[in-house]
Amino acid sequence: LKLHVGATSALAAFLASQSNPHWCRMNTFSPRVGLTVLFAFAFLGPSAGQENGLPNGTCFEDAIKEELRKNLTNMEGESVPVTFLLAGWSSAQVTSSVIEILISEILGYVIALEPRVPASSLDSVYSMLGCATWWNSTSRGCETRKAKHHMMIDSWYRSFSHVINSLAEIYMEEMPINAGDMGYPGETGGYLPAAAVNEARNASGLALEYYANLDASWFTPWQYFTNVATVNTSDLMTCSDSLLTDNSSAYHYFAKSGDAGGVDITTDGEGVKTYKYVCQDGYFWLSSACRSDLTKCVPFITGGGGWDVLTTTQQAAAYNMPLALGVAATWSKFLEVPKKYKTMFYWWTPDSAFLEMQPSKLVLPPFNAYAWSQSDYTTAASAIPVAKIATKDLQAMAPDIIKLLEASLFDLEAVDSMMLNMKSNSVTREQAACDWLKGNTDRWKSWIPKATKCNPGFGLYDDATDTFTAERATATTCRACLPGMFSKAFMDDDGSTYICEACPAGQQQLGAGAMDCDACPAGTAKADQSTEECAPCAAGEYQDEKGALQCKMCPPGTTTMILGMKSISGCGCQAGSIDVSDLNSPDRLAANCIDCSEGLTCPMMSTVPALLAGSSPNGAAFTPVVKSGYFSLESEPIGMFKCQSTVQCPGGEPNTCGGGRKGVPCGECPPNTYWGSSKCTECSAWSVIGWILSLILVFVGLVLVYYFMNAPMTAKASTLVSTTCAIGMMINMLQSLGIVGTVTVEWPVNINGIFKWLQVFTFDIDGFAFSCLAGENPVTRYIGLVLFFPACLLWLQFCGLISKVNPKWAWDTIKLRSTMGQFLQVAFSTMSSTALVPMICYKHPNGQRSNLKYPNVFCGSDEHTAMVIAGSLMLVLGVCGFWAFAAWLAYMCPKFSARGRYDLVQSGRFLLGRFRLDVWWYGVPLLLRGPLLALTVVLAPDYPAVQCLGCQIILMTFMAVQIYNWPWKAPILNVVDMVICFLLAILVVVAGFYVPVASGGLLTFFEIFSMVVFALLFGVVGIMILASVLALFYRAAIGSQKELKIMTVGATPPPTEIASELFNMIAALAGKPTEHLAQKMEKLGVYDLQALKVAVAVLRSEVVETGPDFAQNSSRSTSRITSAALAPAPKAAAAPAPSEPTEPKATEPEAT
């Protein structure tokens, strides 16, 4: 236990008050393990009126004046004095005073003392860490740390190695540093007074301080000491109150020595043994060497309740030393008894308590660490290192102070002289230190560092410019080299020192006070000499070597996920490409990146294994996936197939199909299932029965068509004809909608569902469990659809033949022909779209082509060839053949009518009956609307934008033709047909909103097409202007015989011919009554009657010379302005004012 011993009565009174015998029961906390207990030393402070304990305020006459002294600048930029933590023991008092004087008066720093005295050297460690309540052993307050003290002199902190090591693990970067040894060790053990030692040496030449010379078998050491019997026991503590009753100490003594006489062993009822030392008189324990004769015992006094009891008793037994061990009653008695009697006593050095007695330490065998670890204390205790401890940041703030601390070495003689001066002459610690400094100038002068003598890790520094310098002439001090610099040896005429230089290119230094720079780690580089850190390699770069000046570029097409990549293996593919190399191959050097095809999402660092696994080691954001609407095989994961539905191909990992579909690319359902709205559904018996019933209904319906859809053909539109036309128009509209629905755009879900239902009118009936009847083979299903149409025609022929069995039921040949033609006309769009199915092949991103309707049938395969043959036969014979027949029939009907072949004309009523007789041919081009719409998908299956453009052109063209001719018999049908065309065109425009943005060759096509449209716009207007200019040279009104045909959009009918025909008609009607004419006109259609009405109005106003009264009194007059009303008035004399109008007389028209 390291205790400071003062000589004042105040301290003595305080210590004397500690009468509790257990107050110092701290054997396990003895100086052997380095613990020290300190007490308050208010009496050790400066004397009244003396600011620092020196009579003149300073020790040296040439000391740096206080106003010129400087503070430290800490890491927070605060200006603070050099603060000492002052221990209470006398050796620390005087040595700290020496350092304080040198730092303040010679180095010129402002110093301060912490008023709180540390209780132990361990407190100094917590203080230097900056713990808020460093003095509180139960709660150090290290959660909030800020160091306020900078050093402590004469610290025994290294005795607490286990605590220091634990703290270093937690606060590695903040741990205080060892600023140098004191030059002497701390020692504890038994001491002998100089009087006894000198007497033995003088009397017999015996060196009493050696343990062997205390062996009672050979020597009589007791004769040089006070007789134990004369020691006043009132100065001692009873054994029962001291550590002589400590069970552990007594047990280890007995275990080592086997001395049963020196230990009392008792056993309780449970067999537990208790040990304690035996004190015959209640105050002294006697060793075996003198237990039988008290007069031959050497008194040995210890304090603190029994310091070193175990070690002293073991050594006495081991070396046969005749010791009588007693414990002083109090601290004051401990200081008093060794001076009153000639006794051995327990003590430590350096200390001033027994300094005037000039005691000698008992010399024992050298310290044996292993023996002590086994509780064998018969060898000398180990010396305790005594050092100076300082905060870590003091190295940077004041390197000269650190140099002073490291250079200052004391010896015990110097410390003892200062302590003895302070004690004997009652001077302050500062005065004792000053006296020593003045008497040992040569010694401490060597401790003072030169301002420009820099240590390793430091460099020359100019305070004036606040910069490091490379010349001693401009330097004022030394500073620790900053991060990014290193300390370099420098030699000049004044000797060696160090300068701080920036790290060269390819090197860095992250710490301060470094002697060299470290090579830039892999993944970084630095091109120039600077204090900057090595910069991590940028994206797309790597560096696999240390000390690089610049990073290496990743191979073309690759990049890095993070900065600072250390290997070329970290270079992965850029976004939009994927690594197809074998990651596990030992020959792989770098990524092999290829562009990701359509249908594959490739983020940065994409690899084929990550695509197959559906996950990436780098995270979900770096995992390549198949897009929804696309498919790929596990064997070829980057060979993408395009699907027709995102439900069927949800994307994700390769080989993933949705709704239970299978095949490539998810093109079919398993056997005995069919594709429902969103999944493959099991076929049921009702599925097959439903289709059989549907076919029966179709065949029955064809028979009903014969009977109900063959009304006589007239010029007028009857209700039945109008209804029939409306039904046919609805069917044609649904067919057109179904064809528009095949345009390859991503329709919204709700609209796509409508189109799925409408595609039944294009014979896309797989969603209605057709495969349950026809099987899962797509070729079989397609050929079944193709054969449906000739089957229906054969059925009608069969019914016609069967009907002739009974003449009453026999079908009329003309009606049968019309019924067959009507079936083919209604089914024409469906036939054409069905025939074109094999021709619609779309391209997959991997270059292969699939049939649009049957994507699992690849174009060019055997299956596809069979479908093409069937479709081509249907296209040539069914579609083109029927259209050619319809065109021929429309061409020949006027001739048949003129020749009186009314049977042939009536056979074509399916083609002619819906339209006005003057536009009888309109059914032929109308047939082409559906096939032309379907042809757009055939010609451009991979370009939905082109499909939309083609559909729009076709619909607008047909709408223009329809509006120009107004062909339907019933006016309302013309309006409905126009509206249908218009709305279909709007729907196609809407489809364009879902078309992907054009790019590449498609964008070039649309640019050219746009320019052509512009050219046509300006061309049409230009032609009109040109024609108008040319017409000026003819000087004739538009519509005259001399006018250009381009201006009249055709030839102008000759007026003479019209006049002749009109005159002949008038002659033919002569003599016919009005009723006859009315009966004939009742058979005319509405458009014929309207035309006659317009003709009558023209004749009345322009041809027949009637008075104005006739026109005014006509009840059926057509609103029309006569040309005479616009002609200029003649230049004749003004006509007389008109008379009042008179009532015309009713007259019968002349019969002409």
XYZ file of N, CA and C in Angstrom, residues 673-850:
534
model
N -57.139 -30.447 -71.012
C -57.417 -29.131 -70.428
C -57.528 -28.116 -71.559
N -58.064 -26.982 -71.239
C -58.154 -25.893 -72.201
C -57.873 -24.587 -71.466
N -57.499 -23.560 -72.231
C -57.147 -22.274 -71.648
C -58.404 -21.466 -71.355
N -58.649 -21.229 -70.069
C -59.764 -20.398 -69.668
C -59.360 -18.939 -69.689
N -59.909 -18.169 -68.800
C -59.602 -16.736 -68.795
C -58.195 -16.467 -68.291
N -57.723 -17.288 -67.337
C -56.396 -17.013 -66.779
C -55.636 -18.269 -66.387
N -56.172 -19.448 -66.692
C -55.478 -20.677 -66.340
C -56.006 -21.833 -67.173
N -55.267 -22.922 -67.179
C -55.699 -24.127 -67.860
C -56.769 -24.817 -67.010
N -57.891 -25.141 -67.659
C -59.037 -25.706 -66.944
C -59.301 -27.115 -67.453
N -59.667 -27.992 -66.533
C -59.949 -29.380 -66.894
C -61.151 -29.460 -67.831
N -61.025 -30.309 -68.856
C -62.162 -30.557 -69.744
C -63.205 -31.390 -69.000
N -64.444 -31.074 -69.263
C -65.547 -31.838 -68.674
C -66.384 -32.432 -69.777
N -67.272 -33.321 -69.407
C -68.170 -33.938 -70.393
C -69.058 -32.886 -71.033
N -69.426 -31.888 -70.239
C -70.290 -30.845 -70.776
C -69.572 -29.998 -71.823
N -68.260 -29.941 -71.745
C -67.511 -29.188 -72.754
C -67.690 -29.814 -74.124
N -67.587 -31.144 -74.184
C -67.744 -31.851 -75.456
C -69.206 -31.798 -75.908
N -70.115 -32.026 -74.966
C -71.541 -31.994 -75.304
C -71.934 -30.619 -75.820
N -71.387 -29.561 -75.179
C -71.701 -28.199 -75.616
C -71.290 -27.944 -77.043
N -70.122 -28.444 -77.424
C -69.677 -28.236 -78.800
C -70.518 -29.039 -79.787
N -70.888 -30.224 -79.418
C -71.740 -31.027 -80.318
C -73.083 -30.327 -80.516
N -73.652 -29.833 -79.426
C -74.919 -29.121 -79.535
C -74.758 -27.851 -80.363
N -73.619 -27.174 -80.213
C -73.382 -25.945 -80.984
C -73.336 -26.236 -82.472
N -72.676 -27.326 -82.866
C -72.611 -27.684 -84.281
C -74.003 -28.036 -84.815
N -74.783 -28.716 -83.995
C -76.155 -29.054 -84.416
C -76.955 -27.779 -84.635
N -76.796 -26.799 -83.703
C -77.520 -25.535 -83.832
C -77.093 -24.785 -85.088
N -75.800 -24.835 -85.426
C -75.319 -24.155 -86.628
C -75.966 -24.755 -87.861
N -75.984 -26.069 -87.944
C -76.559 -26.712 -89.121
C -78.062 -26.474 -89.197
N -78.720 -26.490 -88.049
C -80.156 -26.180 -88.033
C -80.372 -24.723 -88.451
N -79.509 -23.845 -87.968
C -79.628 -22.434 -88.314
C -79.490 -22.192 -89.806
N -78.612 -22.958 -90.473
C -78.460 -22.804 -91.921
C -79.755 -23.157 -92.652
N -80.433 -24.165 -92.140
C -81.724 -24.527 -92.748
C -82.723 -23.397 -92.564
N -82.738 -22.794 -91.358
C -83.673 -21.698 -91.098
C -83.350 -20.482 -91.963
N -82.061 -20.280 -92.236
C -81.669 -19.159 -93.093
C -82.317 -19.309 -94.472
N -82.378 -20.541 -94.968
C -82.986 -20.766 -96.286
C -84.424 -20.282 -96.302
N -85.131 -20.540 -95.229
C -86.558 -20.232 -95.225
C -86.851 -18.767 -94.870
N -85.989 -18.152 -94.060
C -86.346 -16.828 -93.558
C -85.503 -15.690 -94.155
N -84.456 -15.994 -94.838
C -83.565 -14.947 -95.324
C -83.548 -14.865 -96.846
N -84.642 -15.291 -97.484
C -84.701 -15.259 -98.939
C -85.952 -14.532 -99.405
N -86.205 -13.365 -98.847
C -87.362 -12.563 -99.254
C -87.126 -12.048 -100.670
N -88.246 -11.752 -101.429
C -88.080 -11.237 -102.807
C -87.312 -9.918 -102.812
N -86.471 -9.732 -103.796
C -85.632 -8.527 -103.905
C -86.400 -7.446 -104.633
N -86.511 -6.255 -104.017
C -87.201 -5.104 -104.606
C -86.288 -3.896 -104.519
N -86.728 -2.844 -105.197
C -85.952 -1.596 -105.127
C -86.087 -0.934 -103.775
N -87.203 -1.202 -103.123
C -87.440 -0.591 -101.815
C -86.867 -1.488 -100.711
N -86.492 -0.855 -99.594
C -85.956 -1.588 -98.447
C -87.088 -1.947 -97.521
N -87.514 -3.221 -97.564
C -88.573 -3.666 -96.679
C -88.053 -3.792 -95.256
N -89.011 -3.950 -94.338
C -88.612 -4.116 -92.924
C -87.784 -5.361 -92.739
N -88.162 -6.450 -93.404
C -87.411 -7.694 -93.277
C -86.014 -7.534 -93.831
N -85.925 -6.876 -95.008
C -84.607 -6.661 -95.609
C -83.737 -5.784 -94.699
N -84.346 -4.722 -94.152
C -83.585 -3.836 -93.268
C -83.111 -4.577 -92.030
N -83.989 -5.406 -91.473
C -83.606 -6.179 -90.283
C -82.485 -7.151 -90.616
N -82.645 -7.821 -91.764
C -81.599 -8.763 -92.195
C -80.273 -8.041 -92.399
N -80.331 -6.889 -93.022
C -79.099 -6.113 -93.249
C -78.473 -5.668 -91.928
N -79.327 -5.286 -90.988
C -78.805 -4.837 -89.688
C -78.098 -5.974 -88.967
N -78.705 -7.192 -89.045
C -78.062 -8.354 -88.401
C -76.722 -8.646 -89.061
N -76.735 -8.613 -90.404
C -75.480 -8.848 -91.119
C -74.441 -7.789 -90.808
N -74.896 -6.526 -90.695
C -73.973 -5.434 -90.359
C -73.389 -5.626 -88.962
N -74.228 -6.118 -88.028
C -73.728 -6.361 -86.668
C -72.684 -7.472 -86.673
N -72.987 -8.552 -87.427
C -72.019 -9.648 -87.490
C -70.709 -9.167 -88.097
N -70.816 -8.358 -89.156
C -69.605 -7.836 -89.789
C -68.828 -6.924 -88.846
N -69.554 -6.119 -88.042
C -68.886 -5.244 -87.075
C -68.145 -6.077 -86.028
N -68.824 -7.160 -85.533
C -68.175 -8.005 -84.524
C -66.956 -8.699 -85.112
N -67.044 -9.097 -86.380
C -65.879 -9.687 -87.030
C -64.739 -8.675 -87.134
N -65.089 -7.455 -87.512
C -64.053 -6.416 -87.627
C -63.431 -6.121 -86.266
N -64.260 -6.089 -85.224
C -63.729 -5.874 -83.883
C -62.795 -7.014 -83.480
N -63.206 -8.237 -83.808
C -62.329 -9.369 -83.496
C -61.005 -9.286 -84.210
N -61.049 -8.823 -85.486
C -59.798 -8.684 -86.248
C -58.943 -7.567 -85.658
N -59.576 -6.436 -85.308
C -58.814 -5.348 -84.668
C -58.188 -5.833 -83.369
N -58.905 -6.732 -82.673
C -58.353 -7.265 -81.415
C -57.119 -8.105 -81.598
N -56.860 -8.574 -82.834
C -55.638 -9.358 -83.076
C -54.414 -8.485 -83.270
N -54.611 -7.169 -83.357
C -53.453 -6.268 -83.449
C -52.568 -6.495 -82.220
N -51.292 -6.657 -82.429
C -50.374 -7.106 -81.369
C -49.945 -5.961 -80.462
N -50.914 -5.387 -79.766
C -50.613 -4.375 -78.760
C -51.053 -4.905 -77.409
N -50.479 -4.334 -76.353
C -50.842 -4.736 -74.994
C -52.077 -3.966 -74.568
N -53.270 -4.536 -74.897
C -54.505 -3.882 -74.491
C -54.645 -3.932 -72.977
N -55.325 -2.950 -72.393
C -55.637 -3.049 -70.958
C -56.445 -4.303 -70.669
N -56.416 -4.743 -69.429
C -57.020 -6.034 -69.078
C -58.501 -6.057 -69.407
N -59.236 -4.984 -69.051
C -60.678 -5.002 -69.280
C -61.020 -5.002 -70.771
N -60.273 -4.225 -71.568
C -60.520 -4.203 -73.015
C -60.081 -5.518 -73.643
N -58.966 -6.064 -73.167
C -58.478 -7.321 -73.724
C -59.489 -8.440 -73.494
N -60.177 -8.404 -72.358
C -61.194 -9.415 -72.091
C -62.333 -9.344 -73.105
N -62.735 -8.133 -73.485
C -63.789 -7.980 -74.499
C -63.328 -8.552 -75.832
N -62.101 -8.226 -76.219
C -61.580 -8.731 -77.490
C -61.481 -10.259 -77.487
N -61.156 -10.843 -76.324
C -61.073 -12.297 -76.261
C -62.426 -12.923 -76.616
N -63.508 -12.320 -76.139
C -64.836 -12.835 -76.468
C -65.184 -12.576 -77.939
N -64.771 -11.423 -78.443
C -65.119 -11.086 -79.828
C -64.349 -11.925 -80.831
N -63.224 -12.489 -80.422
C -62.432 -13.249 -81.383
C -63.080 -14.574 -81.761
N -64.208 -14.910 -81.106
C -64.975 -16.068 -81.554
C -65.491 -15.848 -82.968
N -65.714 -14.570 -83.355
C -66.190 -14.258 -84.696
C -65.077 -14.356 -85.731
N -63.813 -14.472 -85.248
C -62.703 -14.757 -86.159
C -62.267 -16.215 -86.031
N -63.132 -16.996 -85.383
C -62.895 -18.428 -85.175
C -61.712 -18.689 -84.238
N -61.409 -17.754 -83.348
C -60.426 -18.013 -82.300
C -61.208 -18.548 -81.099
N -61.470 -19.844 -81.127
C -62.408 -20.447 -80.168
C -61.717 -21.396 -79.204
N -60.370 -21.309 -79.098
C -59.672 -22.191 -78.163
C -60.065 -21.907 -76.720
N -60.405 -20.663 -76.429
C -60.797 -20.316 -75.076
C -62.160 -20.836 -74.689
N -62.862 -21.471 -75.653
C -64.191 -22.024 -75.375
C -64.143 -23.553 -75.362
N -63.009 -24.066 -74.895
C -62.847 -25.514 -74.710
C -62.909 -26.273 -76.027
N -62.500 -25.634 -77.132
C -62.513 -26.327 -78.416
C -61.532 -27.497 -78.425
N -60.425 -27.352 -77.676
C -59.443 -28.437 -77.630
C -60.008 -29.673 -76.951
N -61.038 -29.520 -76.136
C -61.665 -30.681 -75.510
C -62.354 -31.560 -76.556
N -62.780 -30.949 -77.673
C -63.406 -31.692 -78.760
C -62.394 -32.099 -79.816
N -61.506 -31.156 -80.200
C -60.588 -31.404 -81.323
C -59.230 -31.926 -80.875
N -58.944 -31.954 -79.590
C -57.650 -32.423 -79.126
C -56.661 -31.288 -78.948
N -55.500 -31.605 -78.284
C -54.552 -30.554 -77.976
C -53.608 -30.239 -79.123
N -53.609 -31.049 -80.187
C -52.726 -30.801 -81.326
C -53.215 -29.573 -82.089
N -52.387 -28.509 -82.202
C -52.855 -27.283 -82.868
C -53.141 -27.486 -84.352
N -52.421 -28.364 -85.020
C -52.653 -28.604 -86.441
C -54.031 -29.221 -86.643
N -54.353 -30.188 -85.772
C -55.669 -30.827 -85.873
C -56.777 -29.810 -85.658
N -56.596 -28.970 -84.664
C -57.626 -27.973 -84.382
C -57.783 -27.003 -85.552
N -56.676 -26.584 -86.131
C -56.756 -25.620 -87.237
C -57.423 -26.228 -88.467
N -57.033 -27.439 -88.828
C -57.647 -28.080 -89.997
C -59.135 -28.287 -89.766
N -59.519 -28.561 -88.499
C -60.939 -28.687 -88.188
C -61.690 -27.397 -88.463
N -61.047 -26.249 -88.114
C -61.683 -24.962 -88.386
C -61.812 -24.710 -89.891
N -60.786 -25.084 -90.651
C -60.811 -24.868 -92.107
C -61.923 -25.690 -92.746
N -62.084 -26.926 -92.279
C -63.080 -27.810 -92.886
C -64.506 -27.435 -92.508
N -64.648 -26.573 -91.494
C -65.994 -26.188 -91.076
C -66.768 -25.510 -92.210
N -66.103 -24.653 -92.970
C -66.796 -23.877 -94.006
C -67.264 -24.761 -95.166
N -66.400 -25.569 -95.767
C -66.944 -26.462 -96.816
C -67.974 -27.436 -96.276
N -67.832 -27.789 -94.969
C -68.826 -28.689 -94.377
C -70.203 -28.044 -94.364
N -70.252 -26.758 -94.068
C -71.541 -26.056 -94.061
C -72.144 -25.996 -95.467
N -71.312 -25.747 -96.477
C -71.809 -25.711 -97.857
C -72.316 -27.092 -98.284
N -71.570 -28.135 -97.919
C -72.008 -29.486 -98.247
C -73.308 -29.829 -97.537
N -73.418 -29.330 -96.329
C -74.660 -29.560 -95.586
C -75.860 -28.945 -96.308
N -75.687 -27.714 -96.791
C -76.787 -27.086 -97.525
C -77.104 -27.863 -98.814
N -76.031 -28.287 -99.509
C -76.254 -29.087 -100.717
C -76.965 -30.395 -100.370
N -76.534 -30.990 -99.280
C -77.157 -32.238 -98.845
C -78.640 -32.025 -98.526
N -78.928 -30.934 -97.827
C -80.324 -30.633 -97.492
C -81.145 -30.404 -98.773
N -80.551 -29.734 -99.769
C -81.246 -29.509 -101.033
C -81.577 -30.813 -101.738
N -80.623 -31.766 -101.711
C -80.867 -33.047 -102.336
C -81.929 -33.839 -101.578
N -81.833 -33.824 -100.270
C -82.801 -34.569 -99.460
C -84.210 -34.011 -99.657
N -84.282 -32.657 -99.811
C -85.604 -32.038 -99.934
C -86.349 -32.501 -101.194
N -85.643 -32.957 -102.196
C -86.270 -33.363 -103.460
C -86.937 -34.730 -103.372
N -86.750 -35.386 -102.230
C -87.440 -36.659 -102.038
C -88.947 -36.454 -102.092
N -89.374 -35.360 -101.527
C -90.793 -34.996 -101.552
C -90.905 -33.671 -102.304
N -91.621 -33.643 -103.438
C -91.698 -32.408 -104.236
C -92.256 -31.227 -103.455
N -93.062 -31.529 -102.424
C -93.624 -30.420 -101.639
C -92.535 -29.707 -100.833
N -91.518 -30.479 -100.471
C -90.451 -29.893 -99.621
C -89.243 -29.442 -100.447
N -89.325 -29.689 -101.728
C -88.131 -29.437 -102.545
C -87.707 -27.975 -102.468
N -86.393 -27.800 -102.264
C -85.830 -26.441 -102.157
C -85.679 -25.854 -103.549
N -85.938 -24.554 -103.597
C -85.758 -23.822 -104.836
C -84.263 -23.616 -105.085
N -83.851 -23.914 -106.293
C -82.421 -23.815 -106.632
C -81.910 -22.393 -106.469
N -82.744 -21.426 -106.894
C -82.313 -20.026 -106.786
C -82.098 -19.652 -105.323
N -83.028 -20.046 -104.472
C -82.894 -19.731 -103.037
C -81.710 -20.469 -102.417
N -81.484 -21.708 -102.864
C -80.353 -22.454 -102.323
C -79.035 -21.768 -102.665
N -78.937 -21.324 -103.945
C -77.727 -20.596 -104.334
C -77.558 -19.328 -103.488
N -78.662 -18.607 -103.313
C -78.587 -17.361 -102.530
C -78.215 -17.640 -101.077
N -78.768 -18.750 -100.532
C -78.446 -19.091 -99.131
C -76.968 -19.427 -98.980
N -76.438 -20.216 -99.914
C -75.010 -20.561 -99.860
C -74.147 -19.301 -100.008
N -74.574 -18.427 -100.953
C -73.829 -17.171 -101.107
C -73.922 -16.296 -99.874
N -75.105 -16.290 -99.249
C -75.272 -15.468 -98.041
C -74.387 -15.996 -96.909
N -74.297 -17.341 -96.781
C -73.420 -17.930 -95.761
C -71.965 -17.528 -95.995
N -71.532 -17.664 -97.258
C -70.145 -17.323 -97.568
C -69.885 -15.829 -97.379
N -70.898 -15.014 -97.688
C -70.715 -13.568 -97.509
C -70.584 -13.208 -96.040
N -71.460 -13.772 -95.191
C -71.384 -13.474 -93.752
C -70.084 -14.011 -93.155
N -69.687 -15.198 -93.611
C -68.488 -15.830 -93.042
C -67.213 -15.405 -93.746
N -67.328 -14.467 -94.720
C -66.163 -14.150 -95.542
C -65.004 -13.604 -94.690
N -65.300 -12.664 -93.802
C -64.227 -12.105 -92.951
C -63.633 -13.176 -92.052
N -64.516 -14.053 -91.514
C -64.028 -15.132 -90.654
C -63.182 -16.105 -91.458
N -63.639 -16.438 -92.669
C -62.851 -17.337 -93.526
C -61.492 -16.740 -93.855
N -61.501 -15.464 -94.199
C -60.239 -14.840 -94.586
C -59.271 -14.790 -93.412
N -59.753 -14.401 -92.238
C -58.853 -14.342 -91.073
C -58.382 -15.730 -90.675
N -59.277 -16.755 -90.826
C -58.872 -18.133 -90.520
C -57.842 -18.621 -91.524
N -58.063 -18.304 -92.811
C -57.112 -18.734 -93.839
C -55.753 -18.080 -93.652
N -55.738 -16.874 -93.133
C -54.469 -16.152 -92.959
C -53.732 -16.529 -91.679
N -54.354 -17.306 -90.793
C -53.723 -17.659 -89.511
C -52.325 -18.238 -89.697
N -52.102 -19.228 -90.574
C -50.738 -19.780 -90.693
C -49.741 -18.773 -91.244
N -50.203 -17.747 -91.944
C -49.300 -16.777 -92.546
C -48.822 -15.720 -91.538
N -49.459 -15.654 -90.368
C -49.087 -14.628 -89.381
C -48.016 -15.205 -88.467
N -46.792 -14.941 -88.785
C -45.655 -15.395 -87.981
C -44.963 -14.188 -87.366
N -44.832 -14.190 -86.071
C -44.125 -13.086 -85.407
C -42.739 -13.560 -84.973
N -41.866 -12.612 -84.825
C -40.467 -12.924 -84.560
C -40.168 -12.837 -83.072
N -39.492 -13.863 -82.567
C -39.028 -13.861 -81.176
C -37.712 -13.085 -81.082
N -37.406 -12.567 -79.909
C -36.102 -11.887 -79.757
C -34.912 -12.770 -80.091
N -35.065 -14.113 -79.953
C -33.934 -15.000 -80.263
C -33.824 -15.323 -81.754
N -34.688 -14.706 -82.593
C -34.605 -14.887 -84.036
C -35.563 -15.915 -84.577
N -36.095 -16.816 -83.769
C -37.065 -17.787 -84.233
C -38.420 -17.094 -84.448
N -39.298 -17.796 -85.193
C -40.606 -17.222 -85.484
C -41.676 -18.226 -85.105
N -42.742 -17.706 -84.498
C -43.871 -18.537 -84.092
C -45.136 -18.039 -84.754
